[in-house]
Coordinates of C-alpha atoms and ligand atoms in Angstrom, one line a residue:
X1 CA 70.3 104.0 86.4
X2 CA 72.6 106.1 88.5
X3 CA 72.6 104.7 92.3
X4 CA 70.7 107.2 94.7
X5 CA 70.0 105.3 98.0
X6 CA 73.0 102.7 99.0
X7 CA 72.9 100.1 101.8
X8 CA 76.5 99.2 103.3
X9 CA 76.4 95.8 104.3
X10 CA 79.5 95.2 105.4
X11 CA 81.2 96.8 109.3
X12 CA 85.1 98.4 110.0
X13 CA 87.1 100.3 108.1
X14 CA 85.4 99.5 104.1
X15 CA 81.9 100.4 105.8
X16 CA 83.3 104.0 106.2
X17 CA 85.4 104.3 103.3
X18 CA 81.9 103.2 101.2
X19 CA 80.3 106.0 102.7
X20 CA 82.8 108.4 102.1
X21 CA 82.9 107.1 98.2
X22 CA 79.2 107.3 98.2
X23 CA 79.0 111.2 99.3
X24 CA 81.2 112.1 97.1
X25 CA 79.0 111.4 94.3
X26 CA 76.1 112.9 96.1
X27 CA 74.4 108.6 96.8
X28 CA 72.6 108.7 100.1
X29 CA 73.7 106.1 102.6
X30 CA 72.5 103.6 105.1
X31 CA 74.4 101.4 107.5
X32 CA 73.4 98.7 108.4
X33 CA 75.2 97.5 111.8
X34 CA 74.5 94.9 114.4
X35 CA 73.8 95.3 118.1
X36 CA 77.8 95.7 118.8
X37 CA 78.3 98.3 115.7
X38 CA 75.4 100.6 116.8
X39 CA 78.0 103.7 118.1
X40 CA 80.5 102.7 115.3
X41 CA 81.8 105.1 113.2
X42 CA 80.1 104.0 110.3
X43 CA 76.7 104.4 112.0
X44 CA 77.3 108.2 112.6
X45 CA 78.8 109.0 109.4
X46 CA 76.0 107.3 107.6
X47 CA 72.9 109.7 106.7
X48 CA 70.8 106.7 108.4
X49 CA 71.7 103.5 110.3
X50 CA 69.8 100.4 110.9
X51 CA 70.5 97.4 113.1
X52 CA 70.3 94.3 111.3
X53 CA 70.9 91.8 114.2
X54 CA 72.8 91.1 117.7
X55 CA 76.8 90.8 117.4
X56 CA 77.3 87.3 116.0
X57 CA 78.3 88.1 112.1
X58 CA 75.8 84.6 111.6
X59 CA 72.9 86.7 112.4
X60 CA 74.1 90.2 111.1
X61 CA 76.5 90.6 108.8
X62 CA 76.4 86.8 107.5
X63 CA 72.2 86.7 106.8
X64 CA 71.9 87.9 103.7
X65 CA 67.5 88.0 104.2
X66 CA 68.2 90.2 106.8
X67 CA 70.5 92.3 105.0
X68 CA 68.1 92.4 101.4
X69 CA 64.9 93.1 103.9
X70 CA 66.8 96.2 105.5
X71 CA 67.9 97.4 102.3
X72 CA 64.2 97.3 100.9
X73 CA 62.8 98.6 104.3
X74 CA 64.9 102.0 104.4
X75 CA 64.4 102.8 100.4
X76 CA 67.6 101.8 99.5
X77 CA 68.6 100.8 95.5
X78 CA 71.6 99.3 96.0
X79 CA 73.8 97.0 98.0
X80 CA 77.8 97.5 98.8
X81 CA 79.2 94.2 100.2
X82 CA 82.8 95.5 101.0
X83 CA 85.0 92.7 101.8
X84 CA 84.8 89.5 103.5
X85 CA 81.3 88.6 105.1
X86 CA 79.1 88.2 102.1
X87 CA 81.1 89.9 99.5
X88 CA 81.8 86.9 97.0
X89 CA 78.8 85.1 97.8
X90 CA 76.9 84.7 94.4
X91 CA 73.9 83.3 96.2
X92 CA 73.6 86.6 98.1
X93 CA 74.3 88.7 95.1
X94 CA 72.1 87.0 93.2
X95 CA 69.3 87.7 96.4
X96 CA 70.6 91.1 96.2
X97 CA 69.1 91.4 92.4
X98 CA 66.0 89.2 92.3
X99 CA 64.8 91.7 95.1
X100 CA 65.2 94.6 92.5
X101 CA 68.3 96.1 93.9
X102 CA 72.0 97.1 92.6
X103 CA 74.6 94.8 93.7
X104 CA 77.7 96.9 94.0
X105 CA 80.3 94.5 92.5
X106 CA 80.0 91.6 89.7
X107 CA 77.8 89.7 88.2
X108 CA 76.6 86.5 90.2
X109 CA 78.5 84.6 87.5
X110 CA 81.2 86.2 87.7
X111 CA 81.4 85.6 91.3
X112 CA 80.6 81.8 90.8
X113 CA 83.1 81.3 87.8
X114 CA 86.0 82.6 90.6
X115 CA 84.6 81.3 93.6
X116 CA 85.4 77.9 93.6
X117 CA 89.6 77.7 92.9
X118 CA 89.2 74.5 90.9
X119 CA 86.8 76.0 88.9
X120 CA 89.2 79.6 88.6
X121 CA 91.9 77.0 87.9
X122 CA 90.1 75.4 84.9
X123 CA 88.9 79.1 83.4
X124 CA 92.4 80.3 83.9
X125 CA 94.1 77.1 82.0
X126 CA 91.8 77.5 78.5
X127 CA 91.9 81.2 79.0
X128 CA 96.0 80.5 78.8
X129 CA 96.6 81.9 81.8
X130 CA 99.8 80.2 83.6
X131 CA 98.9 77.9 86.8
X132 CA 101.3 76.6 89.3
X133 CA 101.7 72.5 89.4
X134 CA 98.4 70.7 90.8
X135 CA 95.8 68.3 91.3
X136 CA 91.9 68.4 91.2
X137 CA 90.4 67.9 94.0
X138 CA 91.8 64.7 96.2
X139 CA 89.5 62.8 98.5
X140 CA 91.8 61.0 100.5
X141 CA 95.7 60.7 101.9
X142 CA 96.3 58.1 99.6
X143 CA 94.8 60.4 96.2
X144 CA 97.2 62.9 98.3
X145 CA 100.0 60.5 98.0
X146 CA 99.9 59.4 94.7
X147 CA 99.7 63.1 93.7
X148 CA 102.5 63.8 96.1
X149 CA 104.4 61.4 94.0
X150 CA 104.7 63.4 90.3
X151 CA 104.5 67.0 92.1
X152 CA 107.2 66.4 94.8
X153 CA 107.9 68.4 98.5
X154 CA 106.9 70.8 99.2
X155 CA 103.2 71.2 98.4
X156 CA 100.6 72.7 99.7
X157 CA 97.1 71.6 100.5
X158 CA 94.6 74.1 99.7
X159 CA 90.8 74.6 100.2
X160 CA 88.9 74.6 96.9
X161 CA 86.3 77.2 98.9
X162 CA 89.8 78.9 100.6
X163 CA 90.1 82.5 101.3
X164 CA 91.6 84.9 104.1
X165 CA 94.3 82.4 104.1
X166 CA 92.4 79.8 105.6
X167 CA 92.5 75.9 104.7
X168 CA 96.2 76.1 103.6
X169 CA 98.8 73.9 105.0
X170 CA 102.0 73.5 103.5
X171 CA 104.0 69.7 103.4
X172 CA 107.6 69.5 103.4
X173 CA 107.9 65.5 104.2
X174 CA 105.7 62.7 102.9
X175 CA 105.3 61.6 106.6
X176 CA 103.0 64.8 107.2
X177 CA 100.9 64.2 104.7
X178 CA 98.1 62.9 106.9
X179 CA 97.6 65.0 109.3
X180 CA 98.0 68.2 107.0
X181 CA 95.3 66.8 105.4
X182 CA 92.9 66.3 108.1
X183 CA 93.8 70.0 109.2
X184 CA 93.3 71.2 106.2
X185 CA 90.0 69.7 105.4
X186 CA 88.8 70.3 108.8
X187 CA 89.5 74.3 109.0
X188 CA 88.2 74.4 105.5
X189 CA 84.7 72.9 106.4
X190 CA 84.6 75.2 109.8
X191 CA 85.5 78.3 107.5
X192 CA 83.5 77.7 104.5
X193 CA 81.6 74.7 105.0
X194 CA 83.0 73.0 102.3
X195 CA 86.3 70.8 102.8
X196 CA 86.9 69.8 99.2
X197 CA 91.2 70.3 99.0
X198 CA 93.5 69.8 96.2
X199 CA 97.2 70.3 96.0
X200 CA 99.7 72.7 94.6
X201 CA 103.4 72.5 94.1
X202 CA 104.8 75.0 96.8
X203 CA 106.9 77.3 95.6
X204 CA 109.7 78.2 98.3
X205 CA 111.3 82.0 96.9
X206 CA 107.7 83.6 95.7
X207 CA 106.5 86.9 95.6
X208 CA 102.9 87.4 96.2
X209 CA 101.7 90.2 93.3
X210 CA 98.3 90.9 92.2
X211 CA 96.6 93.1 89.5
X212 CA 93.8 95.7 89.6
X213 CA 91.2 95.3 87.0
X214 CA 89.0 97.8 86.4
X215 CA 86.3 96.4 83.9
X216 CA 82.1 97.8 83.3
X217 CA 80.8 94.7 81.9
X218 CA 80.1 96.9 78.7
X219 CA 83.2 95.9 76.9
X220 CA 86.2 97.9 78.6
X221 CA 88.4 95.6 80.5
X222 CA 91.6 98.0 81.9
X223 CA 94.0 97.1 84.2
X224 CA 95.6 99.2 87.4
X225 CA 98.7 97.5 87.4
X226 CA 100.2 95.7 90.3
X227 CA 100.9 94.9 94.2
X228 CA 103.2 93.4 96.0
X229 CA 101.8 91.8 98.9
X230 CA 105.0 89.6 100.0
X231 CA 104.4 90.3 103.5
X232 CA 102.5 87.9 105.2
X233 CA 101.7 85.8 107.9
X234 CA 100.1 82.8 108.2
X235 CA 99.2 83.3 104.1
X236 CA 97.4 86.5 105.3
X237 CA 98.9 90.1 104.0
X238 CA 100.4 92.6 106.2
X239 CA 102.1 95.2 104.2
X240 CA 101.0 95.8 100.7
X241 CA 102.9 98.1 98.0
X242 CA 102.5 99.5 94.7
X243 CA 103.8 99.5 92.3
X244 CA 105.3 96.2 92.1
X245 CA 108.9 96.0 92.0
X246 CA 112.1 94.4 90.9
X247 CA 110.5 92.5 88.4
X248 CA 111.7 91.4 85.3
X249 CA 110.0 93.5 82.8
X250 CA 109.0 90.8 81.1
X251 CA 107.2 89.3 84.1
X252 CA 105.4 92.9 84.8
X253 CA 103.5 92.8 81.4
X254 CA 102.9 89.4 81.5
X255 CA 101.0 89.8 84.9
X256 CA 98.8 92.4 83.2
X257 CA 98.0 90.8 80.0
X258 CA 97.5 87.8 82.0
X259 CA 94.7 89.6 83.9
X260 CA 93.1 91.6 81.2
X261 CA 92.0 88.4 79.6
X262 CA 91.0 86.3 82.1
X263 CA 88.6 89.4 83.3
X264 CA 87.5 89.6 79.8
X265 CA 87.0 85.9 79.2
X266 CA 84.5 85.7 81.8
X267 CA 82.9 89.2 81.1
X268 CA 83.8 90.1 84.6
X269 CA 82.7 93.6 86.0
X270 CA 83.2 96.0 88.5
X271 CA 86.5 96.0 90.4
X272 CA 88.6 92.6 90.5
X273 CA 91.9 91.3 91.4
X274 CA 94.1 88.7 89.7
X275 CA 96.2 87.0 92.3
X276 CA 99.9 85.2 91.1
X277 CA 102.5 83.8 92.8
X278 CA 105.5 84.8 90.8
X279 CA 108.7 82.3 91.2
X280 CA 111.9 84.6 91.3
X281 CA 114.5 82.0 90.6
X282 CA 113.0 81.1 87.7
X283 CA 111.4 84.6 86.8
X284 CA 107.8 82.4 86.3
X285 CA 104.4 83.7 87.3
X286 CA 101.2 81.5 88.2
X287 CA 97.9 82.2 88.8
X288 CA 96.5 81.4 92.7
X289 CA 93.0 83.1 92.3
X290 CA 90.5 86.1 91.3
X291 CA 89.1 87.8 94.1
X292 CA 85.5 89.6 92.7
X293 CA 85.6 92.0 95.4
X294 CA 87.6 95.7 96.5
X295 CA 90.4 94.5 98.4
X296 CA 91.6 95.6 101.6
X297 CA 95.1 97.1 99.9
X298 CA 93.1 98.9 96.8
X299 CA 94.3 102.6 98.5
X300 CA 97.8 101.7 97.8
X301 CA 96.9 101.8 94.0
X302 CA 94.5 104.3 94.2
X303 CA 97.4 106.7 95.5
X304 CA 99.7 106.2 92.3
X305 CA 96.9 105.7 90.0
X306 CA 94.9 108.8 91.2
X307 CA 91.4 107.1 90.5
X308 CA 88.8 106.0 93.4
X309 CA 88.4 102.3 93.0
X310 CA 85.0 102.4 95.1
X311 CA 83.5 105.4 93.4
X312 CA 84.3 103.4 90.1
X313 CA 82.6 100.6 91.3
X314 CA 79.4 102.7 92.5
X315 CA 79.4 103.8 89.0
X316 CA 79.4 101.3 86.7
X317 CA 77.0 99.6 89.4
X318 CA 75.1 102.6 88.2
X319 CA 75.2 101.8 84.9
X320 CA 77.8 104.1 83.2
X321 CA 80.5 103.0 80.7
X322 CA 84.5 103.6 81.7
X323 CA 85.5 106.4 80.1
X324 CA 89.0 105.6 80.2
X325 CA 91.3 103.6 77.6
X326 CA 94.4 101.8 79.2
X327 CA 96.7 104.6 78.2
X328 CA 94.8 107.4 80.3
X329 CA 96.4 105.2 83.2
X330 CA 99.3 106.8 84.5
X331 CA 101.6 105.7 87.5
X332 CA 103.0 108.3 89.9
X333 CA 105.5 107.2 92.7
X334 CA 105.3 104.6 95.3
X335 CA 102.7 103.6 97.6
X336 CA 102.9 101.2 100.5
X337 CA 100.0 100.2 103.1
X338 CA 100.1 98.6 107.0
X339 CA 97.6 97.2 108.6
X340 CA 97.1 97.6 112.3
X341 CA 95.5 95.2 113.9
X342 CA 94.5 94.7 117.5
X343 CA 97.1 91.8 117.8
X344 CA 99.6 90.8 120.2
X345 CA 103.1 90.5 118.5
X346 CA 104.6 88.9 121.6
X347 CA 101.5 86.3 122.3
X348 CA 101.5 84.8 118.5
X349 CA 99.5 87.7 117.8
X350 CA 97.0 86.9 119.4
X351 CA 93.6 89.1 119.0
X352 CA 93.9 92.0 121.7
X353 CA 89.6 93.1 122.0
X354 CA 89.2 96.0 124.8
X355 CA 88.4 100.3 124.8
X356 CA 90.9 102.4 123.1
X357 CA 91.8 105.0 125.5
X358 CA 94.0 107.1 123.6
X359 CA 94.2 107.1 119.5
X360 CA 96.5 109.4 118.1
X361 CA 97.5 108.8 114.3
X362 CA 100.3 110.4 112.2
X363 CA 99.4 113.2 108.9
X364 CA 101.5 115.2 107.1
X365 CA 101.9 115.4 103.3
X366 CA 101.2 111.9 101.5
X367 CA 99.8 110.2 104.8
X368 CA 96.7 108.8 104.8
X369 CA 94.5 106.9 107.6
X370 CA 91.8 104.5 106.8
X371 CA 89.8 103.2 110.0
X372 CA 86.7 103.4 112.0
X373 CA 88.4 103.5 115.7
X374 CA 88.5 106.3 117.6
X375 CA 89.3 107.3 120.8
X376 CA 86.8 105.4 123.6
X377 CA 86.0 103.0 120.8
X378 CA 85.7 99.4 121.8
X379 CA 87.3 96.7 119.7
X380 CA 85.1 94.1 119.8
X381 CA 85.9 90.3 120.5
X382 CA 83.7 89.4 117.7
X383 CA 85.0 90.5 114.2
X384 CA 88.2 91.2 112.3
X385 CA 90.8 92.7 114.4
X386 CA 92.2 95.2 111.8
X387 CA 91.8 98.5 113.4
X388 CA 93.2 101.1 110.6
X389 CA 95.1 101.0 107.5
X390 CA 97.7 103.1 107.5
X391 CA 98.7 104.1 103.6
X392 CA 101.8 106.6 102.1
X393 CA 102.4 107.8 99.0
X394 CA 106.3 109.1 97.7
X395 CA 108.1 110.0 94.6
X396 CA 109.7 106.5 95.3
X397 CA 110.2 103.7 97.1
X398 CA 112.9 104.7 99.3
X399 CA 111.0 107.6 99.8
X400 CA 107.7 105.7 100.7
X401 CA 109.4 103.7 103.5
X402 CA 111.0 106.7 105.0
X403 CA 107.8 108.3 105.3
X404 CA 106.1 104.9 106.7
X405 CA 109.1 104.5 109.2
X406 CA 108.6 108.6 110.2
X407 CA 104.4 107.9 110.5
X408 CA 104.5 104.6 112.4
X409 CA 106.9 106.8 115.0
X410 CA 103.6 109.4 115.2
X411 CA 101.6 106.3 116.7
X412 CA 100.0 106.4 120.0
X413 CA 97.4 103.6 120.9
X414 CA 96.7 103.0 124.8
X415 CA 94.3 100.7 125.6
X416 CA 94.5 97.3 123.7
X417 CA 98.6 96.4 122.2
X418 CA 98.4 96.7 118.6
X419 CA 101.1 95.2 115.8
X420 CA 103.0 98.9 115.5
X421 CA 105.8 97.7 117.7
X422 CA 106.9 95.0 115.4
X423 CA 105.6 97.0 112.2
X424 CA 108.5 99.8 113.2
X425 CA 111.0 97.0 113.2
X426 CA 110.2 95.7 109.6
X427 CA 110.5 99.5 107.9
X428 CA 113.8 99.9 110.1
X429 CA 115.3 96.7 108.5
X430 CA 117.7 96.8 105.4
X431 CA 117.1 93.9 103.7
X432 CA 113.0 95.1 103.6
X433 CA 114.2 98.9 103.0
X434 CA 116.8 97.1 99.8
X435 CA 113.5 94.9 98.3
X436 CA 115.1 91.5 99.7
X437 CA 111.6 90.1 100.6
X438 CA 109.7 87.1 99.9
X439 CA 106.3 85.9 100.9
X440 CA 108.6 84.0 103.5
X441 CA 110.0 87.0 105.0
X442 CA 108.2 88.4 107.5
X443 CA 107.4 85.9 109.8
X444 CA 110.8 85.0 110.0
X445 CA 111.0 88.8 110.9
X446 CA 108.6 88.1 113.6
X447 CA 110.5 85.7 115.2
X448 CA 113.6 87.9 115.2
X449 CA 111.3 90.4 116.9
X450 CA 110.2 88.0 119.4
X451 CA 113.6 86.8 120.2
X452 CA 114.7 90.5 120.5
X453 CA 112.5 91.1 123.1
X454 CA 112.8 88.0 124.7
X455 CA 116.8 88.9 125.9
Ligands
ADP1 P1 92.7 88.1 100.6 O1 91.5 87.2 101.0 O2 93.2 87.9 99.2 O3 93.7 88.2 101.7 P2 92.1 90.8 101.4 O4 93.5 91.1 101.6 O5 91.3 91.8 100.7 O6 92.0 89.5 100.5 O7 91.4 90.5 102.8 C1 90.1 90.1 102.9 C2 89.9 89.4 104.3 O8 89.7 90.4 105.3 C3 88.7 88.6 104.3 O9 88.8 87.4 103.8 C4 88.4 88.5 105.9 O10 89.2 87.5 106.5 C5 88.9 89.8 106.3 N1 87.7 90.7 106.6 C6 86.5 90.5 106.3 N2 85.7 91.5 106.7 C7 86.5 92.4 107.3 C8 86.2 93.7 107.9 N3 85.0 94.2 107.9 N4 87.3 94.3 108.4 C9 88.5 93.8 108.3 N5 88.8 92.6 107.7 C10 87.8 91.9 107.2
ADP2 P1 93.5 82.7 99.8 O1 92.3 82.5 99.0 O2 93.4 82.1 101.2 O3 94.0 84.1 99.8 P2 95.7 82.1 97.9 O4 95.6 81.0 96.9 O5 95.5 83.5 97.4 O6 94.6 81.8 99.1 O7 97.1 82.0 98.7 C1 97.4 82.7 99.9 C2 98.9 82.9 100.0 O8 99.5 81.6 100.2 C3 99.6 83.5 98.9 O9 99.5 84.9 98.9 C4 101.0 83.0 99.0 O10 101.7 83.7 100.0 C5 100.7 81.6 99.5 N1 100.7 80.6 98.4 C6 99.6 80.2 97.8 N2 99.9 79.3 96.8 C7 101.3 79.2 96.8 C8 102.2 78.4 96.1 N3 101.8 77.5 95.1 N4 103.5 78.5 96.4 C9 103.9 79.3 97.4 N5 103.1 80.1 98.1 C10 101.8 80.0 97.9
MG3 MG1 94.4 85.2 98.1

């Protein structure tokens, strides 16, 4: 049954581009915010908002009661979780659906098959899906060891519950071992409360790319091809493009088939990404993980593709069937995204909370701004510091990153230092502008820009 009344659980930048999604296709909207999101641009372009708790995501935008007994108390028949918070929580979406409401994304299963990566791992292996060297879980430095000791330096330690980049550390030497360990375990039971690790063989010249699936849990599993999203720090993305490129053709189908039937093996629905790491010496992709969610990149493909990924989701939430076959997909130019983030680029990038005094962001053709700051906004200390996406769209790829260069120029924040400084210098660099990136890259390009300003 089509959606009419749709809570937005979720805050930032997805909370208004849910609510934008939702008008379009006449739904009727409710934010809920907590005390510190009550002026936020979400609330006002809502047709109702409702506070849900005081600042601390815990008692907001983490209590999924609260959340299901504001959705019920303002009429609403369906939830959207955005990203992050409670999003791939199959617990919550499972809450969500035992209360007699929608949940905007996939099924609890679904959500539970990829929540876990050992779990994702095993699916992915009997689905034939190609993994990277590893371990199950290990319980100790010496498990870690003896592992160590058929995969080889480097490796990385990962958390089983992992995501946002968080529980990774990488080992280059046997002698850090130990205490990448206890790090790793540690920031993966603060982050997710759950500190099971395992290990995977590191792979040093790796491109990050990931695929859009599009599936309605009816039977029509279709792919939106891929990203590059290389450009990271601290295992967290930065720029994001699409298409993916300089890719062995080979490589580019196999990353799509690869996709298609992991989605299908699990009867996954809604909107979904397949995450690989593909190894360009040896032109091999693996598979890191399946995120059951809309990701923060999805405008880049939504620009070549021409389709809204969030009205799609709101409609097969709704019930209805794709109507599209994989050959109706058609791929126009290049798209690339920056985030800005209320980060210090000098200070480690450190998070920079304060009021935004002046906000002045760049249009034209093929320019397009996704945020929820505004001028006299205040960035709060207590969530996310990403403050707008900033996304263009070109014939091609040369083209895209003249047009990024010419609309990071337009920028004028005052009031908190964001990460546009350093962001110029990345689009003004040749080896980025020529496609000579890994997933390495751009802190190394951070340093550069450290040093540079450091003389
Ligand atoms: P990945 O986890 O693969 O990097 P994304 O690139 O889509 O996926 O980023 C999602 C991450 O964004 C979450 O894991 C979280 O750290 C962060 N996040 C969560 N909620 C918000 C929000 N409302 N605004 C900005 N960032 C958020
Ligand atoms: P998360 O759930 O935190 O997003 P991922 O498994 O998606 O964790 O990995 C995050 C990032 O870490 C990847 O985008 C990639 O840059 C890096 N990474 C993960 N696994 C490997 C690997 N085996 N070799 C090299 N880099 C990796
Ligand atoms: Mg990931």
């Amino acid at each position: 049954m089509a959606i009419r009344r749709l809570f937005i659980a979720n805050r930032g930048e997805i909370a208004v581009r849910v609510i934008r999604a939702a008008r379009a296709l006449g739904i009727e909207t409710v934010a809920g915010v907590s005390e510190a999101d009550r002026e936020s641009m979400a609330a006002r372009l809502a047709d109702q908002a409702v506070t849900i708790g005081p600042a601390a995501a815990a008692q907001s935008y983490l209590d999924g009661a609260r959340i299901v007994a504001a959705a019920l108390g303002t009429k609403c028949d369906a939830v959207h979780p955005g990203y992050g918070f409670l999003s791939e929580n199959a617990d919550f979406a499972a809450s969500v659906e035992e209360a007699g409401l929608v949940f905007v994304g996939p099924t609890p299963e679904n959500i539970r098959a990829m929540g876990n990566k050992l779990e994702a791992r095993r699916i992915a292996t009997e689905a034939g899906v190609p993994l990277a060297e590893g371990s199950p879980r290990v319980h100790s430095v010496q498990e870690a060891r003896d592992v160590a000791e058929t995969i080889g330096y480097p490796l990385l330690f990962k958390a089983a519950a992992g995501g946002g980049g968080r529980g990774i550390r990488i080992v280059r030497r046997a002698e850090e071992l130990a205490a990448a360990f206890a790090n790793a375990s540690s920031e993966a039971q603060a982050a997710f409360g759950d500190n099971a690790l395992f290990i995977e063989r590191y792979i040093e010249n790796a491109r990050h790319v990931e695929v859009q699936v599009l599936a309605d849990g009816q039977g029509t599993v279709l792919h939106l091809g891929a990203r590059d999203c290389s450009l990271q720090r601290r295992y967290q993305k930065m720029v994001e493009e699409a298409p993916d490129f300089g890719l062995p053709q080979a490589v580019r189908e196999g990353l799509h088939e690869a996709s298609v039937t992991l989605a299908a093996r699990i009867g996954y629905r809604s909107a979904g990404t397949v995450e690989f790491i593909v190894d360009v010496d040896r032109g091999a992709f693996f598979f890191l993980e399946m995120n059951t969610r809309v990701q923060v990149e999805h405008p880049v493909t939504e620009m070549i593709t021409g389709i809204d990924i969030v009205a799609t989701q709101l409609r097969i939430a709704g019930g209805e069937a794709l109507n599209l076959s994989q050959s109706d997909i058609v791929f126009h130019g290049h798209a690339i995204e920056c985030r800005i983030n209320a980060e210090a680029p000098l200070r480690n990038f450190a998070p920079t909370p304060g009021r935004i005094a002046r906000w002045t962001m760049p249009g034209g053709p093929g320019v397009r701004i996704d945020t929820h700051v505004e001028a006299g906004w205040m960035v709060s200390p207590w969530y996310d510091s990403m403050l707008a996406k900033l996304i263009v769209h070109a014939p091609d790829r040369a083209q895209a990153v003249a047009r990024m260069a010419a609309a990071l120029g337009e920028i004028r924040v005052e009031g908190v230092e964001t990460t546009v400084p350093f962001l110029r210098t990345v689009f003004a660099d040749q080896d980025y502008r020529d496609g000579r990136i890994n997933t390495r890259w751009l802190e190394a390009a951070a340093e550069r820009f450290v040093a540079s300003k450091a003389s």
